[in-house]
Structures are given as C-alpha cells and as structure tokens.
mmCIF file with all atom_site columns, C-alpha atoms in Angstrom:
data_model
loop_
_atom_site.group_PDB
_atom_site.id
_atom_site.type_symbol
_atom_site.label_atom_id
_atom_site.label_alt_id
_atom_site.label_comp_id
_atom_site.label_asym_id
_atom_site.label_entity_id
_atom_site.label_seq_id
_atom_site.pdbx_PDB_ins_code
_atom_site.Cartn_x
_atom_site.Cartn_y
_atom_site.Cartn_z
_atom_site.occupancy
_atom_site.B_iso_or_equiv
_atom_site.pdbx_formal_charge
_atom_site.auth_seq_id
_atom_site.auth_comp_id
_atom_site.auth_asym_id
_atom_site.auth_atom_id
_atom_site.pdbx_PDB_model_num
ATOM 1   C CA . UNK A 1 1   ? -3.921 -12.057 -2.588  1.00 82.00 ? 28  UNK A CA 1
ATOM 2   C CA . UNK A 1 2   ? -6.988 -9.872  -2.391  1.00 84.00 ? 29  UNK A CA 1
ATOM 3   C CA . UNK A 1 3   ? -5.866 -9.195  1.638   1.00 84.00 ? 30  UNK A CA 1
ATOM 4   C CA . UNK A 1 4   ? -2.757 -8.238  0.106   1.00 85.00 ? 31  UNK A CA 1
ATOM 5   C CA . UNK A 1 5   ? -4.030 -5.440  -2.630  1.00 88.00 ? 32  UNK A CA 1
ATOM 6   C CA . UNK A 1 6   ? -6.136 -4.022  0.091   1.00 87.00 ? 33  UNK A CA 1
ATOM 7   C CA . UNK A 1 7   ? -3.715 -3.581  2.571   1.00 89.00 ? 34  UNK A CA 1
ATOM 8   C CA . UNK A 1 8   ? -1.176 -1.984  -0.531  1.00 90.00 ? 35  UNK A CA 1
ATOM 9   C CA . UNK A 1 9   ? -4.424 0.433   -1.564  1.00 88.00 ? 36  UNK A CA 1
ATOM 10  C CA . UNK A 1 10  ? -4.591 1.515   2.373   1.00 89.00 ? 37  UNK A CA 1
ATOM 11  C CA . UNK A 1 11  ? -1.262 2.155   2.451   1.00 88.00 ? 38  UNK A CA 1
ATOM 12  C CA . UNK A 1 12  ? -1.394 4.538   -0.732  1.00 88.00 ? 39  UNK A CA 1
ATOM 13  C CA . UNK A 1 13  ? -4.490 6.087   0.402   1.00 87.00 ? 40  UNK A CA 1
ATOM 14  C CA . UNK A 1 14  ? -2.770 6.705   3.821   1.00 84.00 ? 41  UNK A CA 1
ATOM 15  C CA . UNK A 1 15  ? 0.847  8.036   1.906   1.00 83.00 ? 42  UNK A CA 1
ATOM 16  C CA . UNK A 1 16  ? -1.837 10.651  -0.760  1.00 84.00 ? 43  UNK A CA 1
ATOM 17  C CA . UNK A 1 17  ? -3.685 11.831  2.298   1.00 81.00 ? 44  UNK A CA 1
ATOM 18  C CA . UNK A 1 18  ? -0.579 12.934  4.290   1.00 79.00 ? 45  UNK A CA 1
ATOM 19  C CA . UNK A 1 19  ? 0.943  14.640  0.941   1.00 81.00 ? 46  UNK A CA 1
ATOM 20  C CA . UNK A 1 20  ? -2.601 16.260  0.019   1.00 84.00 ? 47  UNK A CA 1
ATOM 21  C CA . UNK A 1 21  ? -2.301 18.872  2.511   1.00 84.00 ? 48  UNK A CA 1
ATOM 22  C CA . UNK A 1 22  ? 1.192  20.073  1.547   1.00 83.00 ? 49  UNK A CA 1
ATOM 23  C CA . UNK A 1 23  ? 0.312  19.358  -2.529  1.00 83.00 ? 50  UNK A CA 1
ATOM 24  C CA . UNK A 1 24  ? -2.322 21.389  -2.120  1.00 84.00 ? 51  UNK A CA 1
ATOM 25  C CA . UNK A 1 25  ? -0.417 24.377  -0.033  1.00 83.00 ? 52  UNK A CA 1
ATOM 26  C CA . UNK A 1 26  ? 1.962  24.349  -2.462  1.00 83.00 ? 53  UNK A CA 1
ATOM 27  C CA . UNK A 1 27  ? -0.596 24.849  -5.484  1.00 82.00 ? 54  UNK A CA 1
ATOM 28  C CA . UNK A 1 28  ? -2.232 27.688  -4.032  1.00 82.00 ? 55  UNK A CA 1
ATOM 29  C CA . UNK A 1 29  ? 1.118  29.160  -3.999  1.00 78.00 ? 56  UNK A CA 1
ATOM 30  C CA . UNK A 1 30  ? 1.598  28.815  -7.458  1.00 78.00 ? 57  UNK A CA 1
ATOM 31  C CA . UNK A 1 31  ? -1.985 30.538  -8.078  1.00 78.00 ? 58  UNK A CA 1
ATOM 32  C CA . UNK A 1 32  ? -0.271 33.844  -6.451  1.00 75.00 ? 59  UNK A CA 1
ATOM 33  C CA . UNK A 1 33  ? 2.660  33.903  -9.206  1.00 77.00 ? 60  UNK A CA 1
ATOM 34  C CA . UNK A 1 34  ? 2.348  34.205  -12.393 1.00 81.00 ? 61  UNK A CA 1
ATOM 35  C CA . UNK A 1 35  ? 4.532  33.845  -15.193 1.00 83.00 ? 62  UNK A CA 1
ATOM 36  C CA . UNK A 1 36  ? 6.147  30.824  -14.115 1.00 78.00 ? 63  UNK A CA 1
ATOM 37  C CA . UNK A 1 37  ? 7.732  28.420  -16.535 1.00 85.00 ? 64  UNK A CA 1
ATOM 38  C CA . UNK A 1 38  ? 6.213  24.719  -15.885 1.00 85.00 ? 65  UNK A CA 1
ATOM 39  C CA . UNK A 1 39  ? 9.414  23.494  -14.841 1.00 83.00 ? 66  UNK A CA 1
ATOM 40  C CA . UNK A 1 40  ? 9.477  25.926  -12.050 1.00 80.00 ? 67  UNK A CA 1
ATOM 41  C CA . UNK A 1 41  ? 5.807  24.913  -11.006 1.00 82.00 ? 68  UNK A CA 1
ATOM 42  C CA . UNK A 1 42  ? 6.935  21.502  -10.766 1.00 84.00 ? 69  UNK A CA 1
ATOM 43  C CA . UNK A 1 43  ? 9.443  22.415  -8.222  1.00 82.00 ? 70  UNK A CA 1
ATOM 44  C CA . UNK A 1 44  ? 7.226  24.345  -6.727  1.00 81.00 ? 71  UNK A CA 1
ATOM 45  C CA . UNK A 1 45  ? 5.356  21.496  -6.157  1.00 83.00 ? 72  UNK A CA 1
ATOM 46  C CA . UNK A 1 46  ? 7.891  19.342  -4.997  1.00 85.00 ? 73  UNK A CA 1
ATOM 47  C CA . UNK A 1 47  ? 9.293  21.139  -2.837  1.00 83.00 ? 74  UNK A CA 1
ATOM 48  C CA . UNK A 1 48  ? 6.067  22.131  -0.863  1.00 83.00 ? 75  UNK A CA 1
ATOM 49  C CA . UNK A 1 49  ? 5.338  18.568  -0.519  1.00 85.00 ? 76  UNK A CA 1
ATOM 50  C CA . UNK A 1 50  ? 8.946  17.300  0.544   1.00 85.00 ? 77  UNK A CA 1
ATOM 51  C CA . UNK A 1 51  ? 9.525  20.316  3.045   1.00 84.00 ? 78  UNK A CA 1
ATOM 52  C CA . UNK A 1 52  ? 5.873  20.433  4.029   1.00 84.00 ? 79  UNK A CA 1
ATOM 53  C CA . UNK A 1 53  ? 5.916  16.397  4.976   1.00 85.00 ? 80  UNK A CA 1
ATOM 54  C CA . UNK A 1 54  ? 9.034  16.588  6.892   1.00 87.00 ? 81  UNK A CA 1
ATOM 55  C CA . UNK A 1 55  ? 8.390  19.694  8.735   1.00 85.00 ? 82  UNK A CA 1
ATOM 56  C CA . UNK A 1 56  ? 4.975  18.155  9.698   1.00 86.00 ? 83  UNK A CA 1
ATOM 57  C CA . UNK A 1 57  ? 6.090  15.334  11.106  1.00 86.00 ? 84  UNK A CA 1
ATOM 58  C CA . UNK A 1 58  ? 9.278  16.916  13.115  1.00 87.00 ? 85  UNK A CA 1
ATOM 59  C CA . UNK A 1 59  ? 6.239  19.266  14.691  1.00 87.00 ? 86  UNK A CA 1
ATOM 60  C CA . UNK A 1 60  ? 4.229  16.193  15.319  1.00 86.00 ? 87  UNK A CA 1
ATOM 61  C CA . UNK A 1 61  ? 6.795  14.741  17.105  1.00 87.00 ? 88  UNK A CA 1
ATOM 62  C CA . UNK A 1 62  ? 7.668  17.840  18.908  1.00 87.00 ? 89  UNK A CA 1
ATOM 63  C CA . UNK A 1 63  ? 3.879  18.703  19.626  1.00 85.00 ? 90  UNK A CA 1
ATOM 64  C CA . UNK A 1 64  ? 3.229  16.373  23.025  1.00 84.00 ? 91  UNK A CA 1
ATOM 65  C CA . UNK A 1 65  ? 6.773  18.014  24.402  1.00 81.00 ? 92  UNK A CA 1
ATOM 66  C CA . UNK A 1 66  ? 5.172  21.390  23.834  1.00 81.00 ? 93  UNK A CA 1
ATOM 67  C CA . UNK A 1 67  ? 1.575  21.118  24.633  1.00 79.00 ? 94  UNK A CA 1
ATOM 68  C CA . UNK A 1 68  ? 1.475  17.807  26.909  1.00 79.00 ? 95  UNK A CA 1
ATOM 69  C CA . UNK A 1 69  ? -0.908 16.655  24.607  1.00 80.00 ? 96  UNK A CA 1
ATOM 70  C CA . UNK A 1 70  ? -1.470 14.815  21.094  1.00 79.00 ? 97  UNK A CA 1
ATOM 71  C CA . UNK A 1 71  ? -1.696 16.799  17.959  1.00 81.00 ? 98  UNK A CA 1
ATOM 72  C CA . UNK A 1 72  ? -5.034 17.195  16.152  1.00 83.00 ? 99  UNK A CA 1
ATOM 73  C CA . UNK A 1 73  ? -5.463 16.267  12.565  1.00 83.00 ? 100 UNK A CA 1
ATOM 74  C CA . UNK A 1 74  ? -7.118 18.820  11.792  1.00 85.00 ? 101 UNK A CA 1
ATOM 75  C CA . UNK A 1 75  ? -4.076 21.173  13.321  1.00 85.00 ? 102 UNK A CA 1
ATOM 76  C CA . UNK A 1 76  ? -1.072 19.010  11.501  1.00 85.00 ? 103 UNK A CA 1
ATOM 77  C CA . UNK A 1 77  ? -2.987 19.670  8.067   1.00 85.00 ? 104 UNK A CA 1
ATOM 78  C CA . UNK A 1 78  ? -3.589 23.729  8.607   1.00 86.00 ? 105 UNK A CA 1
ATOM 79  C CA . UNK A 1 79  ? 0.219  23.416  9.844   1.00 86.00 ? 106 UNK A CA 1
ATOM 80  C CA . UNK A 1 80  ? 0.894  20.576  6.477   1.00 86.00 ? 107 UNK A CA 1
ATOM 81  C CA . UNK A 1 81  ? -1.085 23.108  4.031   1.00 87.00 ? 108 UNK A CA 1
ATOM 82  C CA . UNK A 1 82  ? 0.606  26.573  5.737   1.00 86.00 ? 109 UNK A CA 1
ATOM 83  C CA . UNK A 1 83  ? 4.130  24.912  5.325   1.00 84.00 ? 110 UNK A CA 1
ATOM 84  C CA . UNK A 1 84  ? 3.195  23.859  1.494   1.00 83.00 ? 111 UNK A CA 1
ATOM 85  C CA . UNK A 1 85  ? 3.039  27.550  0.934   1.00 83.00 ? 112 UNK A CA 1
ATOM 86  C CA . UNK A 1 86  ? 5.462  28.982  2.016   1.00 83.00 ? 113 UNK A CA 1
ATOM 87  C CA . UNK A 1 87  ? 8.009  26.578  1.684   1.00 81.00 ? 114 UNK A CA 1
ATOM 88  C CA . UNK A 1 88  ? 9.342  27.618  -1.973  1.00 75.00 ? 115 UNK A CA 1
ATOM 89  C CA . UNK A 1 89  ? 9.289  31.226  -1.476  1.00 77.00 ? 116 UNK A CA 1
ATOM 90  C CA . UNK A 1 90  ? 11.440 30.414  2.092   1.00 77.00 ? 117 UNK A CA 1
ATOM 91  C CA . UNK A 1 91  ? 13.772 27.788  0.979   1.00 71.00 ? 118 UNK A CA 1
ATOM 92  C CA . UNK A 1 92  ? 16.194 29.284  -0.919  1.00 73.00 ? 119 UNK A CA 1
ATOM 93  C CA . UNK A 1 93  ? 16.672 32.301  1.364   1.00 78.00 ? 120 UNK A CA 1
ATOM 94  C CA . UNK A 1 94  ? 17.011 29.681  3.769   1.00 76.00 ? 121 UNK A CA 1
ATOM 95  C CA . UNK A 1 95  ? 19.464 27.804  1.958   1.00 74.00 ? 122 UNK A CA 1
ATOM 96  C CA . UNK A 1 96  ? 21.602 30.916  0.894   1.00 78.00 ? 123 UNK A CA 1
ATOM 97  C CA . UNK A 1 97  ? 21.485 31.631  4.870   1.00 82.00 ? 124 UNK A CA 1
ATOM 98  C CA . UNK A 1 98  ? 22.392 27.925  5.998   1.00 78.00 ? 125 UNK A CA 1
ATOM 99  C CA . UNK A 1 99  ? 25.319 28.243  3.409   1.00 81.00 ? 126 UNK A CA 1
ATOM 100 C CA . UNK A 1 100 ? 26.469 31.345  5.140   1.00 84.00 ? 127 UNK A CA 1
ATOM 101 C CA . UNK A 1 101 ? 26.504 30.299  8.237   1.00 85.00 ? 128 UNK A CA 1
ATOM 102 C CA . UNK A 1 102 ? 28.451 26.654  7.295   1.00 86.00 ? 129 UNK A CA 1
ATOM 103 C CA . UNK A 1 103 ? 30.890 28.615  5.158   1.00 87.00 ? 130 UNK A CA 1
ATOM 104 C CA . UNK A 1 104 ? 31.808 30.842  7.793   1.00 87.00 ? 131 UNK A CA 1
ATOM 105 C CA . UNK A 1 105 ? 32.212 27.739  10.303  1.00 88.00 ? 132 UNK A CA 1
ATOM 106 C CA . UNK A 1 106 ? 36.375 27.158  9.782   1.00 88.00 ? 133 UNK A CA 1
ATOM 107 C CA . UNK A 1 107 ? 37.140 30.491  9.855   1.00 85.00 ? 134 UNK A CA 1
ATOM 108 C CA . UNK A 1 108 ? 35.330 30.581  13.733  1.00 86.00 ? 135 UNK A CA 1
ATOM 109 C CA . UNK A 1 109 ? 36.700 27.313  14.619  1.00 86.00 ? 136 UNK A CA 1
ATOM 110 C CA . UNK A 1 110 ? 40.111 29.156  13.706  1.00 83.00 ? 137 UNK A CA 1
ATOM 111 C CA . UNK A 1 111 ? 39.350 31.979  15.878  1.00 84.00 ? 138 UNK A CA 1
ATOM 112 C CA . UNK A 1 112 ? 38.692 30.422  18.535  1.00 81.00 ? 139 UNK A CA 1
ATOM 113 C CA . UNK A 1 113 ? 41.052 27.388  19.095  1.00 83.00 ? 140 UNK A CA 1
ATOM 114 C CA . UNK A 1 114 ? 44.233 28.621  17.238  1.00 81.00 ? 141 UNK A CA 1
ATOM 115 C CA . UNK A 1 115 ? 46.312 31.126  19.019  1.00 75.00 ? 142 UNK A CA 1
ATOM 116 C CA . UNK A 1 116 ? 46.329 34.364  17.244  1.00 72.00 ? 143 UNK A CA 1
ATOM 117 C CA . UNK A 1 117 ? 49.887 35.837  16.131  1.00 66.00 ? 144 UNK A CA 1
ATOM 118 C CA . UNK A 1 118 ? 50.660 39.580  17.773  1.00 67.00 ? 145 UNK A CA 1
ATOM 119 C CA . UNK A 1 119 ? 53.213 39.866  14.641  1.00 61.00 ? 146 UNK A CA 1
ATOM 120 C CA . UNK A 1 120 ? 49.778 39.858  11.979  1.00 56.00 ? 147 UNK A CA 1
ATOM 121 C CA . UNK A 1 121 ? 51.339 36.475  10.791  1.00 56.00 ? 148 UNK A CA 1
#
C-alpha cells in the first residue's frame, strides 16, 4: 500500500511540475491587467495552463524534427511559462480568426468544385 501512495504522490508531483510553468506564466499575466473581475482571472488561469501544456508538448514532440536533438528542460519551461502568458490575450483573436476561416470553408468548396452559372443564377 505504502509503494502504492508513493508512486500516486510521484505522479502528482510530476502532473504540478509540468503545469507550474504555464500556472505561473499565466499569473504574471494577470499582474499586467488590472481591473479584472475574479471570474475572468480564473480563466485566465485556465486557459494559460490548458493552452500552455498542450502547446508544450506538441513543440516537444516537434523539437528533435527541428533541431536533431532532445529538448532541454530548462527550454520547454521558458517556452511552458512564455506560452502561459500570452495565451489569454492570443486566444480569442485566434479563435475569432479560426472561426473565419471555417465559416468561409463551404462557400470555397463551392467555388471551386461547382460549375459557376454565366446567367448569375
């Protein structure tokens, strides 16, 4: 049993240190504004930590294609903590941007595969 609580603590030490970094972006962030409503810092929060932890690992993953070589640590958390800031200021220019580009998606598909009319019908 006590194997068992250890290897549980590891594994929530291990999960806290790979959010710290993007937590902690994310909070300095929220230092810069003021006037925010504590509902808003909480999704502040959240989502430096969410986009911060995915966009961390997809770079990870990408980094030995790039560079031929393993990431360091100590690079993923500057990259983790950089990400944590930005991330809630970015998304939802992103998102209005993404939503652009999807709605206009039909409308190309359209243009390009149905025949056009010479009539304007």
């Amino acid at each position: 049993m006590e194997a068992k609580l250890h290897a549980f603590y590891e594994a929530c030490l291990t999960l806290l240190s790979g959010l710290a970094p993007g937590a902690i972006g994310a909070a300095v962030s929220m230092a810069w504004r003021r006037g925010l409503t504590w509902g808003e810092r909480f999704v502040q929060l959240a989502v430096g930590i969410i986009v911060s932890w995915f966009i961390t690992r997809a770079v990870a993953a990408l980094w030995p294609l790039w560079f031929r070589a393993a990431p360091d640590p100590f690079v993923m958390q500057a990259i983790a903590f950089t990400i944590g800031m930005v991330a809630f200021e970015a998304t939802p220019r992103f998102i209005a941007a993404a939503s652009d580009v999807i709605a206009g998606i039909p409308a190309r598909l359209a243009d390009r595969f149905l025949p056009s009319r010479k009539d304007g019908k």
